[in-house]
Amino acid sequence: QVQLVESGGGLVQPGGSLRLSCAASGSIVSCEAMRWYRQTPGSQREMVAEISRLGITNYADSVKGRFAISRDNAKRTVTLQMNSLKPEDTAVYFCNADVRDTTNWLRNYWGQGTQVTVSS
């Protein structure tokens, strides 16, 4: 079993910053690509940022220049630093990862989500 657990959500004023973290645990051999998605009520889940095992990153246009994704392979964590937050960034943020487990299968896993609210 593999678990992804997010932390760091909350309420922040427009222009403020938040840092989300996600830790992977369980029967893991390696974490491959790791991602952050977000979802608002009535909308599809959208990818915000992703990072490969080697550290290659990709961002949604809406967050480029404001968000930064990073990872610690030894700790099996991925972090999303969110700066210059806007009300439209309000969403539930989900951690997602491709994980090779001890059965040697590569599977995709989701965290439970953490609420980010940007409001004055």
Coordinates of C-alpha atoms in Angstrom, one line a residue:
Q1 CA 0.0 0.0 0.0
V2 CA 1.1 3.5 -0.8
Q3 CA -0.2 6.7 0.7
L4 CA 0.2 10.3 -0.3
V5 CA -0.6 12.8 2.5
E6 CA -0.8 16.5 1.8
S7 CA -0.4 19.3 4.3
G8 CA -0.1 23.1 4.3
G9 CA -3.4 24.3 2.9
G10 CA -5.4 27.1 4.5
L11 CA -6.7 30.6 4.1
V12 CA -4.5 33.4 2.8
Q13 CA -5.1 36.9 1.5
P14 CA -4.6 37.8 -2.1
G15 CA -1.0 38.4 -2.8
G16 CA 0.1 36.1 0.0
S17 CA 2.0 32.8 -0.1
L18 CA 1.3 29.2 1.0
R19 CA 3.5 26.2 0.9
L20 CA 2.0 22.7 0.2
S21 CA 3.8 19.5 1.0
C22 CA 3.1 15.9 0.1
A23 CA 4.7 12.9 1.6
A24 CA 4.6 9.5 0.1
S25 CA 4.8 6.4 2.3
G26 CA 4.3 2.7 2.2
S27 CA 5.7 -0.1 0.0
I28 CA 7.7 2.2 -2.2
V29 CA 10.7 1.4 -4.4
S30 CA 10.8 4.8 -6.1
C31 CA 8.6 7.8 -6.8
E32 CA 8.7 8.8 -10.5
A33 CA 6.8 11.9 -11.7
M34 CA 5.1 13.8 -9.0
R35 CA 2.4 16.4 -9.6
W36 CA 0.0 18.9 -8.0
Y37 CA -3.6 19.2 -9.3
R38 CA -6.4 21.4 -8.2
Q39 CA -10.1 21.3 -8.5
T40 CA -13.0 23.6 -7.9
P41 CA -16.7 22.6 -7.5
G42 CA -18.2 21.7 -10.8
S43 CA -14.9 21.8 -12.6
Q44 CA -12.5 19.1 -13.8
R45 CA -9.3 18.5 -11.9
E46 CA -6.5 20.4 -13.6
M47 CA -2.8 19.9 -13.4
V48 CA -0.9 22.8 -11.8
A49 CA 2.7 21.6 -11.8
E50 CA 4.7 18.4 -12.3
I51 CA 8.3 17.4 -11.6
S52 CA 10.2 14.4 -12.9
R53 CA 12.4 12.3 -10.8
L54 CA 15.4 14.2 -12.3
G55 CA 13.8 17.5 -11.5
I56 CA 12.4 18.6 -14.8
T57 CA 9.4 20.8 -14.2
N58 CA 6.3 21.8 -16.1
Y59 CA 3.6 24.3 -15.1
A60 CA 0.1 25.4 -16.1
D61 CA 0.2 28.7 -17.8
S62 CA -2.0 30.2 -15.1
V63 CA 0.7 29.7 -12.4
K64 CA 3.9 30.2 -14.3
G65 CA 6.2 32.6 -12.5
R66 CA 4.1 32.4 -9.2
F67 CA 4.3 28.7 -8.2
A68 CA 7.4 26.5 -7.8
I69 CA 7.4 22.8 -7.5
S70 CA 10.3 20.9 -5.9
R71 CA 11.0 17.4 -4.5
D72 CA 13.2 15.5 -2.2
N73 CA 13.8 12.1 -3.5
A74 CA 15.4 10.8 -0.3
K75 CA 12.4 11.9 1.8
R76 CA 9.8 11.1 -0.9
T77 CA 8.3 14.5 -0.7
V78 CA 7.0 17.0 -3.2
T79 CA 6.4 20.7 -2.3
L80 CA 4.5 23.4 -4.0
Q81 CA 5.5 27.0 -3.1
M82 CA 2.6 29.3 -4.1
N83 CA 3.3 33.0 -4.2
S84 CA 1.3 36.0 -5.4
L85 CA -1.9 34.1 -4.8
K86 CA -5.1 35.2 -6.4
P87 CA -8.7 34.4 -5.6
E88 CA -8.9 32.2 -8.6
D89 CA -6.3 30.0 -7.1
T90 CA -8.9 28.9 -4.5
A91 CA -9.4 25.1 -4.9
V92 CA -8.7 21.8 -3.4
Y93 CA -5.2 20.8 -4.2
F94 CA -4.3 17.2 -4.7
C95 CA -0.9 15.5 -4.7
N96 CA -0.4 12.9 -7.5
A97 CA 2.5 10.5 -8.1
D98 CA 3.6 7.7 -10.2
V99 CA 5.1 5.2 -7.7
R100 CA 7.0 2.0 -8.3
D101 CA 6.0 -0.2 -5.4
T102 CA 7.6 -3.4 -4.1
T103 CA 5.7 -5.5 -6.5
N104 CA 7.7 -3.6 -9.2
W105 CA 4.5 -2.2 -10.7
L106 CA 4.3 1.5 -11.6
R107 CA 1.0 2.8 -10.3
N108 CA -0.6 6.2 -10.1
Y109 CA -1.7 7.5 -6.6
W110 CA -3.7 10.4 -5.3
G111 CA -3.6 12.2 -2.0
Q112 CA -6.8 13.2 -0.1
G113 CA -6.6 16.8 -1.0
T114 CA -6.0 20.0 0.9
Q115 CA -8.1 23.2 0.7
V116 CA -6.5 26.5 -0.4
T117 CA -8.7 29.6 0.0
V118 CA -7.5 33.0 -1.2
S119 CA -9.8 35.7 0.1
S120 CA -9.6 39.0 1.8

